[in-house]
Tab-separated table of C-alpha atoms in Angstrom:
chain	number	residue	atom	x	y	z
A	1	UNK	CA	17.049	-6.972	-19.948
A	2	UNK	CA	13.936	-9.085	-20.055
A	3	UNK	CA	11.506	-7.585	-21.774
A	4	UNK	CA	8.270	-9.590	-19.489
A	5	UNK	CA	8.679	-9.626	-15.502
A	6	UNK	CA	7.605	-9.955	-12.734
A	7	UNK	CA	7.719	-7.382	-9.285
A	8	UNK	CA	8.191	-8.216	-5.440
A	9	UNK	CA	7.568	-4.348	-3.930
A	10	UNK	CA	6.989	-3.408	-0.249
A	11	UNK	CA	6.386	0.361	-0.400
A	12	UNK	CA	6.206	2.388	3.361
A	13	UNK	CA	3.521	4.662	2.778
A	14	UNK	CA	2.038	7.623	4.659
A	15	UNK	CA	-1.955	7.518	4.885
A	16	UNK	CA	-4.435	9.887	5.668
A	17	UNK	CA	-7.246	8.757	7.252
A	18	UNK	CA	-8.363	12.015	8.708
A	19	UNK	CA	-11.451	11.158	8.354
A	20	UNK	CA	-11.417	7.297	9.942
A	21	UNK	CA	-8.864	9.240	12.459
A	22	UNK	CA	-11.229	12.240	13.733
A	23	UNK	CA	-15.004	10.279	13.779
A	24	UNK	CA	-14.271	7.432	15.184
A	25	UNK	CA	-10.657	7.279	16.584
A	26	UNK	CA	-10.816	10.422	18.241
A	27	UNK	CA	-14.601	10.941	18.933
A	28	UNK	CA	-14.586	7.098	21.482
A	29	UNK	CA	-10.719	9.172	23.360
A	30	UNK	CA	-13.194	11.824	23.762
A	31	UNK	CA	-15.706	11.048	25.050
A	32	UNK	CA	-14.486	6.863	26.391
A	33	UNK	CA	-10.799	7.308	27.991
A	34	UNK	CA	-9.058	10.989	28.064
A	35	UNK	CA	-12.533	11.470	30.534
A	36	UNK	CA	-11.585	8.867	32.344
A	37	UNK	CA	-7.735	10.120	32.518
A	38	UNK	CA	-7.133	7.231	29.575
A	39	UNK	CA	-4.532	7.561	26.824
A	40	UNK	CA	-6.028	7.649	23.765
A	41	UNK	CA	-6.376	5.281	20.801
A	42	UNK	CA	-2.845	6.715	18.188
A	43	UNK	CA	-4.752	7.644	15.100
A	44	UNK	CA	-3.489	6.152	11.644
A	45	UNK	CA	-1.502	7.847	10.199
A	46	UNK	CA	0.972	4.713	8.373
A	47	UNK	CA	0.952	1.660	6.531
A	48	UNK	CA	2.522	-1.038	4.298
A	49	UNK	CA	1.653	-1.567	1.094
A	50	UNK	CA	2.661	-5.387	0.070
A	51	UNK	CA	2.198	-5.027	-3.900
A	52	UNK	CA	2.961	-7.820	-6.630
A	53	UNK	CA	2.912	-6.881	-10.106
A	54	UNK	CA	3.299	-8.024	-14.262
A	55	UNK	CA	5.445	-5.833	-16.225
A	56	UNK	CA	6.585	-5.754	-20.175
A	57	UNK	CA	8.376	-3.818	-22.328
A	58	UNK	CA	6.034	-3.215	-25.169
A	59	UNK	CA	9.433	-0.961	-27.101
A	60	UNK	CA	12.217	-0.343	-25.317
A	61	UNK	CA	11.375	2.728	-23.466
A	62	UNK	CA	7.657	2.719	-22.731
A	63	UNK	CA	6.911	-0.542	-20.121
A	64	UNK	CA	2.554	-1.645	-19.024
A	65	UNK	CA	2.155	-2.680	-15.954
A	66	UNK	CA	-0.535	-4.919	-14.385
A	67	UNK	CA	-0.549	-6.019	-10.637
A	68	UNK	CA	-2.739	-5.908	-7.105
A	69	UNK	CA	-1.215	-5.546	-3.684
A	70	UNK	CA	-2.467	-4.850	0.035
A	71	UNK	CA	-2.470	-2.315	2.346
A	72	UNK	CA	-3.234	-2.490	6.182
A	73	UNK	CA	-3.114	-0.407	9.110
A	74	UNK	CA	-3.676	-0.961	12.331
A	75	UNK	CA	-3.233	0.655	16.261
A	76	UNK	CA	-3.865	-1.293	19.366
A	77	UNK	CA	-4.299	0.307	23.387
A	78	UNK	CA	-4.443	-2.341	26.367
A	79	UNK	CA	-5.692	-1.159	29.358
A	80	UNK	CA	-5.995	-3.440	32.747
A	81	UNK	CA	-7.960	-2.274	34.964
A	82	UNK	CA	-7.758	-5.134	37.918
A	83	UNK	CA	-6.322	-8.279	38.147
A	84	UNK	CA	-7.181	-10.478	35.195
A	85	UNK	CA	-9.028	-8.534	33.486
A	86	UNK	CA	-8.073	-6.482	29.976
A	87	UNK	CA	-9.712	-3.910	27.802
A	88	UNK	CA	-8.599	-4.192	24.221
A	89	UNK	CA	-9.075	-1.133	22.073
A	90	UNK	CA	-8.247	-1.308	18.193
A	91	UNK	CA	-8.325	0.384	15.105
A	92	UNK	CA	-7.214	-1.202	11.077
A	93	UNK	CA	-7.473	0.124	7.608
A	94	UNK	CA	-7.468	-2.595	4.848
A	95	UNK	CA	-7.387	-1.861	1.703
A	96	UNK	CA	-6.198	-3.976	-1.795
A	97	UNK	CA	-5.940	-2.120	-4.287
A	98	UNK	CA	-5.931	-3.406	-8.412
A	99	UNK	CA	-3.662	-1.560	-10.874
A	100	UNK	CA	-3.892	-0.862	-14.358
A	101	UNK	CA	-0.915	1.077	-15.987
A	102	UNK	CA	2.495	1.943	-16.961
A	103	UNK	CA	5.856	3.583	-17.445
A	104	UNK	CA	8.246	5.697	-19.706
A	105	UNK	CA	11.935	5.202	-19.195
A	106	UNK	CA	14.029	7.498	-19.483
A	107	UNK	CA	18.717	7.191	-21.136
A	108	UNK	CA	20.413	4.971	-19.317
A	109	UNK	CA	23.420	4.759	-17.925
A	110	UNK	CA	25.316	1.696	-19.030
A	111	UNK	CA	29.112	0.216	-16.948
A	112	UNK	CA	30.150	-2.742	-18.392
A	113	UNK	CA	26.809	-5.154	-17.878
A	114	UNK	CA	25.196	-2.600	-14.967
A	115	UNK	CA	22.214	-0.479	-16.463
A	116	UNK	CA	20.902	2.676	-14.959
A	117	UNK	CA	17.433	4.050	-16.371
A	118	UNK	CA	14.964	6.474	-13.886
A	119	UNK	CA	10.611	6.060	-15.251
A	120	UNK	CA	8.174	8.045	-15.371
A	121	UNK	CA	5.386	5.675	-14.741
A	122	UNK	CA	0.737	6.529	-13.098
A	123	UNK	CA	-2.027	5.205	-13.791
A	124	UNK	CA	-5.665	4.088	-12.382
A	125	UNK	CA	-6.506	1.220	-9.399
A	126	UNK	CA	-9.603	-0.187	-8.954
A	127	UNK	CA	-9.311	-0.231	-4.538
A	128	UNK	CA	-11.116	-3.278	-3.743
A	129	UNK	CA	-12.099	-4.959	-0.402
A	130	UNK	CA	-11.901	-1.549	1.814
A	131	UNK	CA	-12.185	-2.292	5.513
A	132	UNK	CA	-11.702	0.545	8.315
A	133	UNK	CA	-13.045	-0.783	11.201
A	134	UNK	CA	-12.745	-0.607	15.582
A	135	UNK	CA	-13.944	-2.834	17.707
A	136	UNK	CA	-13.806	-2.516	22.233
A	137	UNK	CA	-13.258	-6.593	23.581
A	138	UNK	CA	-13.174	-6.475	27.234
A	139	UNK	CA	-12.882	-9.298	29.362
A	140	UNK	CA	-14.074	-10.233	32.538
A	141	UNK	CA	-14.561	-6.534	33.582
A	142	UNK	CA	-17.399	-5.894	36.288
A	143	UNK	CA	-19.347	-2.684	36.774
A	144	UNK	CA	-16.842	-1.170	38.319
A	145	UNK	CA	-14.669	-1.136	36.196
A	146	UNK	CA	-16.019	-1.400	32.184
A	147	UNK	CA	-15.925	1.122	29.231
A	148	UNK	CA	-18.806	0.303	27.800
A	149	UNK	CA	-18.528	-3.158	26.889
A	150	UNK	CA	-17.669	-5.133	23.800
A	151	UNK	CA	-18.726	-3.463	19.897
A	152	UNK	CA	-17.096	-3.460	16.567
A	153	UNK	CA	-18.356	-0.732	13.887
A	154	UNK	CA	-17.094	-1.295	10.471
A	155	UNK	CA	-17.288	0.648	6.637
A	156	UNK	CA	-16.987	-1.094	3.553
A	157	UNK	CA	-17.306	0.118	0.322
A	158	UNK	CA	-14.891	-0.165	-3.077
A	159	UNK	CA	-13.421	2.892	-4.979
A	160	UNK	CA	-11.663	3.505	-8.480
A	161	UNK	CA	-8.167	5.866	-7.940
A	162	UNK	CA	-5.188	6.176	-8.985
A	163	UNK	CA	-1.624	6.844	-9.450
A	164	UNK	CA	1.858	7.996	-9.849
A	165	UNK	CA	5.540	5.980	-9.443
A	166	UNK	CA	8.693	7.700	-10.083
A	167	UNK	CA	12.181	6.031	-9.403
A	168	UNK	CA	15.908	4.478	-10.697
A	169	UNK	CA	15.890	0.663	-12.551
A	170	UNK	CA	18.976	-0.764	-12.239
A	171	UNK	CA	19.831	-4.502	-14.123
A	172	UNK	CA	22.740	-6.282	-13.264
A	173	UNK	CA	22.544	-7.942	-16.560
A	174	UNK	CA	20.773	-10.837	-14.908
A	175	UNK	CA	16.756	-12.394	-14.513
A	176	UNK	CA	17.688	-9.781	-11.168
A	177	UNK	CA	16.822	-5.927	-11.335
A	178	UNK	CA	16.305	-3.670	-8.519
A	179	UNK	CA	14.034	-1.290	-8.219
A	180	UNK	CA	13.471	2.021	-6.175
A	181	UNK	CA	11.605	5.380	-6.038
A	182	UNK	CA	8.974	7.280	-5.387
A	183	UNK	CA	4.883	6.950	-5.403
A	184	UNK	CA	2.293	8.413	-4.700
A	185	UNK	CA	-1.755	7.141	-4.341
A	186	UNK	CA	-5.506	8.422	-4.473
A	187	UNK	CA	-7.575	5.779	-3.340
A	188	UNK	CA	-11.113	7.706	-1.137
A	189	UNK	CA	-13.827	6.446	-0.489
A	190	UNK	CA	-17.010	8.025	-0.051
A	191	UNK	CA	-19.681	7.611	2.291
A	192	UNK	CA	-18.779	3.823	3.141
A	193	UNK	CA	-21.318	1.603	4.731
A	194	UNK	CA	-21.714	1.523	8.137
A	195	UNK	CA	-22.232	-1.617	10.452
A	196	UNK	CA	-22.711	-1.700	13.984
A	197	UNK	CA	-21.806	-5.576	15.992
A	198	UNK	CA	-23.399	-5.863	19.625
A	199	UNK	CA	-21.971	-8.999	20.748
A	200	UNK	CA	-25.728	-10.317	23.407
A	201	UNK	CA	-26.913	-13.089	25.147
A	202	UNK	CA	-29.364	-13.906	21.937
A	203	UNK	CA	-26.173	-13.616	19.507
A	204	UNK	CA	-24.911	-11.398	17.723
A	205	UNK	CA	-26.893	-7.949	16.682
A	206	UNK	CA	-26.331	-6.414	13.725
A	207	UNK	CA	-27.192	-2.556	12.957
A	208	UNK	CA	-26.915	-0.807	10.403
A	209	UNK	CA	-25.099	2.997	10.544
A	210	UNK	CA	-25.641	3.454	7.052
A	211	UNK	CA	-23.850	5.969	4.146
A	212	UNK	CA	-20.908	6.972	6.935
A	213	UNK	CA	-17.025	8.112	6.858
A	214	UNK	CA	-15.206	8.121	3.753
A	215	UNK	CA	-12.362	6.542	3.868
A	216	UNK	CA	-9.755	7.821	2.642
A	217	UNK	CA	-6.354	5.315	3.373
A	218	UNK	CA	-4.193	7.955	-0.089
A	219	UNK	CA	-0.214	8.709	0.381
A	220	UNK	CA	3.347	8.772	-0.561
A	221	UNK	CA	5.859	6.684	-0.154
A	222	UNK	CA	8.682	5.327	-1.192
A	223	UNK	CA	9.569	1.880	-3.290
A	224	UNK	CA	11.051	-0.775	-2.561
A	225	UNK	CA	10.797	-4.238	-5.184
A	226	UNK	CA	12.974	-6.753	-6.686
A	227	UNK	CA	11.379	-7.542	-10.500
A	228	UNK	CA	12.628	-11.162	-11.044
A	229	UNK	CA	13.036	-11.951	-15.613
A	230	UNK	CA	10.500	-14.521	-17.183
A	231	UNK	CA	11.264	-15.938	-20.585
A	232	UNK	CA	14.281	-14.972	-22.903
A	233	UNK	CA	15.355	-11.778	-22.676
A	234	UNK	CA	15.853	-8.748	-24.715
A	235	UNK	CA	18.777	-6.753	-26.239
A	236	UNK	CA	19.622	-3.389	-24.992
A	237	UNK	CA	17.877	-0.278	-26.017
A	238	UNK	CA	20.389	0.250	-29.334
A	239	UNK	CA	20.234	3.445	-29.697
A	240	UNK	CA	21.676	4.073	-25.662
A	241	UNK	CA	24.565	2.125	-26.669
A	242	UNK	CA	27.105	2.369	-29.201
A	243	UNK	CA	27.498	-0.003	-32.007
A	244	UNK	CA	29.668	-2.786	-32.770
A	245	UNK	CA	31.256	-0.993	-35.265
A	246	UNK	CA	31.582	2.676	-33.586
A	247	UNK	CA	32.886	1.233	-30.305
A	248	UNK	CA	35.614	-1.177	-32.651
A	249	UNK	CA	36.709	2.509	-34.009
A	250	UNK	CA	37.516	4.029	-30.385
A	251	UNK	CA	39.625	1.059	-29.467
A	252	UNK	CA	41.840	1.449	-32.008
A	253	UNK	CA	42.466	4.973	-31.035
A	254	UNK	CA	40.789	6.367	-34.952
């Protein structure tokens, strides 16, 4: 196996956006859409986390890893109240977790050039560029069909977090290997700063809302990753495979 590698992963994950769902999306649904008999904007409960990290085997059973990713989830609703008129509602959550951690590898299963090893990982993260946005955009609406005009509400703030990682790392005797497992993330931004933006004839009106909702992108999901080995390949863990002498005696039936 390669001691040093780059790992690219795609992780489907749940998102625990309770505060944003109830205090922003829920309020718009209850006060603007549902009373008019319109379908509400769906809550945000799922996201894709794209991640890239560098991994280094300090020892045959111990890995140090660092990397960064992007989590994004959105929900949309479009209304067509009349000919040539449109109203679009967009809810979005965005986060960039930068993480540092490690993983412990359990004894391997070997079959020829194939090797599979279960691992347990954990680490800390700095969750930056957190954004929770909700916008309404109306096109060519009149007084009879408007739902309140154009506006955008956004919340932002950074926060620390942590993650837990468990799975199986499969090596195939070359540069490439595959990781499959589960991932839990804790990433809660407390009292994010809010901003209301309203377009007017004199330009964009910005109204600070102060500390508002919590941006919670915590969740659990699957980890699907490919690792690309870099540099010189290391040997397998000698403790997990028979020595050459033992292997020769077994073949000779001794």
